[in-house]
mmCIF file of C-alpha atoms in Angstrom:
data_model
loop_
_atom_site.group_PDB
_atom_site.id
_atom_site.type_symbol
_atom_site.label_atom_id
_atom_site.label_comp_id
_atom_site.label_asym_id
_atom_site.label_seq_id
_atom_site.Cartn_x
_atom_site.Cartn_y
_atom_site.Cartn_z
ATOM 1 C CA UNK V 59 31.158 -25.679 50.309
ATOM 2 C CA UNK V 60 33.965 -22.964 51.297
ATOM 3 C CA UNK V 61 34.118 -22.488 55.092
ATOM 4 C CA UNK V 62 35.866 -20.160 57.235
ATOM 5 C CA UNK V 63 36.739 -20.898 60.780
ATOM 6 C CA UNK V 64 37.285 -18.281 63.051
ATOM 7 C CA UNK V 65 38.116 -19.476 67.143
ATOM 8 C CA UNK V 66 36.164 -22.764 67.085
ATOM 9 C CA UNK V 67 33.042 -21.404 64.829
ATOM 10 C CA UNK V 68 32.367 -22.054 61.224
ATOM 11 C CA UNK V 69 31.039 -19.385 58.941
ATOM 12 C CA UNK V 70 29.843 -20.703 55.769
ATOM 13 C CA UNK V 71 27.837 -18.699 52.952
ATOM 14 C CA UNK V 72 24.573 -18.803 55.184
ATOM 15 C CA UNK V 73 25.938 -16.491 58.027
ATOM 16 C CA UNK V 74 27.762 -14.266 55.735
ATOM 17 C CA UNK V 75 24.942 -13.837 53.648
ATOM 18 C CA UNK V 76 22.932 -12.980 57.085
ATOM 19 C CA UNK V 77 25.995 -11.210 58.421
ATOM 20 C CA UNK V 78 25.579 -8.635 54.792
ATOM 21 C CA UNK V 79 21.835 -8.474 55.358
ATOM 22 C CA UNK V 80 22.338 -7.275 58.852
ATOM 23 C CA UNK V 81 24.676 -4.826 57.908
ATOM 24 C CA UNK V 82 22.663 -3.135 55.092
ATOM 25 C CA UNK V 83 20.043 -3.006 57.791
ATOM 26 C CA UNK V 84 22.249 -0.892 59.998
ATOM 27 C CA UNK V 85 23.605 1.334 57.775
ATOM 28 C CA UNK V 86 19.798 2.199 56.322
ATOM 29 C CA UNK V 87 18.830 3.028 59.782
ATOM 30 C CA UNK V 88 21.993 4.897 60.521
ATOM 31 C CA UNK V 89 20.754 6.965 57.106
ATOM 32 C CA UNK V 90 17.312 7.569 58.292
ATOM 33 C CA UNK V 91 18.210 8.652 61.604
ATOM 34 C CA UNK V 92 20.634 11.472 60.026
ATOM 35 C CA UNK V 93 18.087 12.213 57.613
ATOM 36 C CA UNK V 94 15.799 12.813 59.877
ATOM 37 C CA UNK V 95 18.102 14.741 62.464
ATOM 38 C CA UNK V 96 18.394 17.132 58.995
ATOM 39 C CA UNK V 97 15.191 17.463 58.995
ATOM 40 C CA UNK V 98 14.191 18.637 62.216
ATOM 41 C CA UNK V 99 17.147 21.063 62.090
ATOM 42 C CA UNK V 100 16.092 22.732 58.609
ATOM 43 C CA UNK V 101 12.471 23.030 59.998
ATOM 44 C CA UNK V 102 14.118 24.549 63.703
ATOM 45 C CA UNK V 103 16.660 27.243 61.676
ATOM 46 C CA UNK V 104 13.949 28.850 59.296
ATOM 47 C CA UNK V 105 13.501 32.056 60.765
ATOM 48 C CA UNK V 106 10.508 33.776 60.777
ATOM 49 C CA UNK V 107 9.606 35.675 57.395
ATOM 50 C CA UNK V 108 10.543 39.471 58.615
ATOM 51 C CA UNK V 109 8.342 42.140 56.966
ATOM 52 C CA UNK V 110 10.001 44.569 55.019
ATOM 53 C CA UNK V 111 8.792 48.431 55.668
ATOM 54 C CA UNK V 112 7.167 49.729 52.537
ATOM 55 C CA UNK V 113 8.887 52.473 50.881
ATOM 56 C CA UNK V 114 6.069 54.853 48.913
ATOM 57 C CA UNK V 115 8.139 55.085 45.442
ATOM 58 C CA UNK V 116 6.556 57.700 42.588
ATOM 59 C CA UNK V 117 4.090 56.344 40.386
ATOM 60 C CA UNK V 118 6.697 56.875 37.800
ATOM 61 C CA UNK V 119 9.152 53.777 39.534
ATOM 62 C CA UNK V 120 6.266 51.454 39.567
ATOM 63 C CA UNK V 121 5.758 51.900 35.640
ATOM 64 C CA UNK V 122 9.414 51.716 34.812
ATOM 65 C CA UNK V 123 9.688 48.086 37.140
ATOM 66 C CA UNK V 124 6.333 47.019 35.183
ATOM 67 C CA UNK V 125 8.067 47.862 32.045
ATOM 68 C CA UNK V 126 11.025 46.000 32.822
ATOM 69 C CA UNK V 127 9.348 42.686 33.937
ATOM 70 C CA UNK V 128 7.146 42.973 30.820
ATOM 71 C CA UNK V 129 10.238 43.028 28.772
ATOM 72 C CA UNK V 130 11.811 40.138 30.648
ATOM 73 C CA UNK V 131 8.902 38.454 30.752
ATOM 74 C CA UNK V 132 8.860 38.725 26.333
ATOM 75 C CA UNK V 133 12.196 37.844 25.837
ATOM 76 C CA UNK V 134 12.274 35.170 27.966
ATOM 77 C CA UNK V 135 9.146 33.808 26.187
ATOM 78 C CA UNK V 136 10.913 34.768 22.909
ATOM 79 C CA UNK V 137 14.577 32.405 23.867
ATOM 80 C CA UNK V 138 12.467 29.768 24.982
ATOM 81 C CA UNK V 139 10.160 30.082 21.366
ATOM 82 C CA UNK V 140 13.529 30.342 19.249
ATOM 83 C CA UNK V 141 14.643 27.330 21.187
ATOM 84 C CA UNK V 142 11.538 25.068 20.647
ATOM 85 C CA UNK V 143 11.884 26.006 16.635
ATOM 86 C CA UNK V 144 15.369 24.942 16.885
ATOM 87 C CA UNK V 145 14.653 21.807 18.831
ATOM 88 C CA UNK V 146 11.409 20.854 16.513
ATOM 89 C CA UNK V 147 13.444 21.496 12.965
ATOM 90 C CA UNK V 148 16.730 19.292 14.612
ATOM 91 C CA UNK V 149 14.111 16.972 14.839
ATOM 92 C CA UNK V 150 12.465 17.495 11.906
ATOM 93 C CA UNK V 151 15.902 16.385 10.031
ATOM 94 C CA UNK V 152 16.487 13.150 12.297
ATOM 95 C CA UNK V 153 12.751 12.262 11.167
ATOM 96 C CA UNK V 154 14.005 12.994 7.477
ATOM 97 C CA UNK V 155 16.948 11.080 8.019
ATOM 98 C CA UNK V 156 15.158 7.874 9.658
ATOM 99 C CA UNK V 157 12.406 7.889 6.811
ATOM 100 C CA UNK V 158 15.493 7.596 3.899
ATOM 101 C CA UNK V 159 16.990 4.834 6.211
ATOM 102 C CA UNK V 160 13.507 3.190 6.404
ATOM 103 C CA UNK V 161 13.013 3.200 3.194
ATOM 104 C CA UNK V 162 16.205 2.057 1.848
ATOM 105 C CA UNK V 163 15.973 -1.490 4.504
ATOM 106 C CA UNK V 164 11.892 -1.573 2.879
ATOM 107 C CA UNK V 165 13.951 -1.846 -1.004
ATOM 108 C CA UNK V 166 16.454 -4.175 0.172
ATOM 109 C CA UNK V 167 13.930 -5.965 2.148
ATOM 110 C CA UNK V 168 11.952 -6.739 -1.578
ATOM 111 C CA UNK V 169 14.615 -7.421 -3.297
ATOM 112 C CA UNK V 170 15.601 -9.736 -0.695
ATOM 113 C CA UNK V 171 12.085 -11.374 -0.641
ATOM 114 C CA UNK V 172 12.085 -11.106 -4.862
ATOM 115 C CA UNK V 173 15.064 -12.985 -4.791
ATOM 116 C CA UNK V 174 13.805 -15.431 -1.724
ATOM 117 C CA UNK V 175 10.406 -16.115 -3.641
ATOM 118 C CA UNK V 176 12.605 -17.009 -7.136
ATOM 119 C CA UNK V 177 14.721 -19.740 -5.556
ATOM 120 C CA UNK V 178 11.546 -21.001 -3.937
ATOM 121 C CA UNK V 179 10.059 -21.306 -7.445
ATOM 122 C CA UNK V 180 13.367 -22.862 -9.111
ATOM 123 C CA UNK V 181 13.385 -27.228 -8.883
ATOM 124 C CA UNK V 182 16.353 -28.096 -6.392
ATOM 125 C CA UNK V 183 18.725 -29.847 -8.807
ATOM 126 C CA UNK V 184 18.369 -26.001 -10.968
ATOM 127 C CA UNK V 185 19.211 -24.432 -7.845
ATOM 128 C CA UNK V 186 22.181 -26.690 -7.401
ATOM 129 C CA UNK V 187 23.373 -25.494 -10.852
ATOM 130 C CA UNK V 188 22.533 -22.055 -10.215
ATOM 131 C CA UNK V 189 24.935 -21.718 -7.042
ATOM 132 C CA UNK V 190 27.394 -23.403 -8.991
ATOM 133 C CA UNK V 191 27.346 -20.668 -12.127
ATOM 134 C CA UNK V 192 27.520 -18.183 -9.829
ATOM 135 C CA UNK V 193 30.535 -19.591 -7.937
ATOM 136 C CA UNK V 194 32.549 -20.033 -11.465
ATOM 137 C CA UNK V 195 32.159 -23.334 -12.509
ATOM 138 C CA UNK V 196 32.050 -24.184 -16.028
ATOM 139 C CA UNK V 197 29.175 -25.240 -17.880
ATOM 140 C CA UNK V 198 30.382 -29.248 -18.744
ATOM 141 C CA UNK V 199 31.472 -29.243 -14.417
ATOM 142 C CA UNK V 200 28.054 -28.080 -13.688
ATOM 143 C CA UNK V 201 26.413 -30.450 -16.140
ATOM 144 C CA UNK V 202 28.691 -33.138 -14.468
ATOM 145 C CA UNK V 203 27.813 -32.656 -10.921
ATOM 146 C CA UNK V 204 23.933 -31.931 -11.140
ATOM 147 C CA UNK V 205 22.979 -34.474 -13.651
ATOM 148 C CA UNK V 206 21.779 -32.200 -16.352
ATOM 149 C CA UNK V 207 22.336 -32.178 -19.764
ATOM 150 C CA UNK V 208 25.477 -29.851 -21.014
ATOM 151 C CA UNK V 209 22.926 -27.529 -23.463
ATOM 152 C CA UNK V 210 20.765 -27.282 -19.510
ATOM 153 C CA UNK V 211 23.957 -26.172 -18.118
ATOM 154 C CA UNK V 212 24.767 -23.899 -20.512
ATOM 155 C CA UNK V 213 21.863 -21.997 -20.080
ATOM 156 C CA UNK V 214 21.941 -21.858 -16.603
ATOM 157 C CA UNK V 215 25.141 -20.044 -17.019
ATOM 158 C CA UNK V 216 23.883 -17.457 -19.333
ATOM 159 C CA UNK V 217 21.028 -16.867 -17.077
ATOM 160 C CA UNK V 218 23.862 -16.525 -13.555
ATOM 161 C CA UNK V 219 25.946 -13.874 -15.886
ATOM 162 C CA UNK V 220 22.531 -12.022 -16.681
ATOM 163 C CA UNK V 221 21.557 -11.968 -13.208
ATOM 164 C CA UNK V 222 25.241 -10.360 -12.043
ATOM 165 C CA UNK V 223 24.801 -7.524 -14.460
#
């Protein structure tokens, strides 16, 4: 176990991990203390909310400012509706595109299981053969190395080249 030795005492992994402990314990009181220092200043500077004197503007003024917050009010509404429709057709087309990509795996997932469930039915010595057709090797090799006749063999080549196209 790795040791340090500093004027007679030995600190092993134990007191540094304690010595790290304490010092995350410092620093997150140092942090709350300043926080709250912060705090107590923001709450001390607000000054008091000074009234402003009212100013009797012409009936006229007050229409003009309702007009214009009525208009901000509708075009904000209208940028925030044109950016929904954008936001809801970009999705719209990553939905499209994940549906294609869904069902392209679902096609290659049955041919995958077609071609799964067609080994399962073949008899192992046919399966045998039929990895070796479809590697190359000649009928009389095949017939050779499974135990089949060479007429067995034969076919089991015809039927690998049929299967490739």
């Amino acid at each position: 176990m790795p040791a340090l030795e500093l004027g007679g005492v030995t600190l092993g992994l134990r007191e540094g991990v304690i010595v790290l402990i304490t010092l995350v314990a410092i620093y997150i009181v140092f942090v709350l203390v300043r926080m709250l220092r912060l705090r107590q200043r923001t709450q001390v500077a607000e000054p008091a909310p000074q009234v402003a004197p009212t100013i009797d503007l012409p009936p006229a003024a007050d229409d003009a400012e309702g007009d214009w917050a009525q208009a901000s009010e509708e075009l904000a509404g209208e940028t925030l509706r044109s950016g929904l429709e954008q936001e809801v057709a970009q999705m719209r087309d990553e939905v499209d595109a994940i549906r294609g990509e869904l069902a392209a795996l679902r096609a290659d997932m049955q041919q995958e299981l077609a071609h799964l469930r067609a080994s399962q039915t073949v008899s192992p010595i046919y399966g045998d053969a039929m990895q070796l057709a479809v590697s190359g090797y000649d009928p009389a090799a095949i017939a050779e190395r499974c135990g089949i006749a060479r007429a067995e063999a034969e076919l089991v080549v015809a039927l690998a080249k049929s299967q490739e196209r």
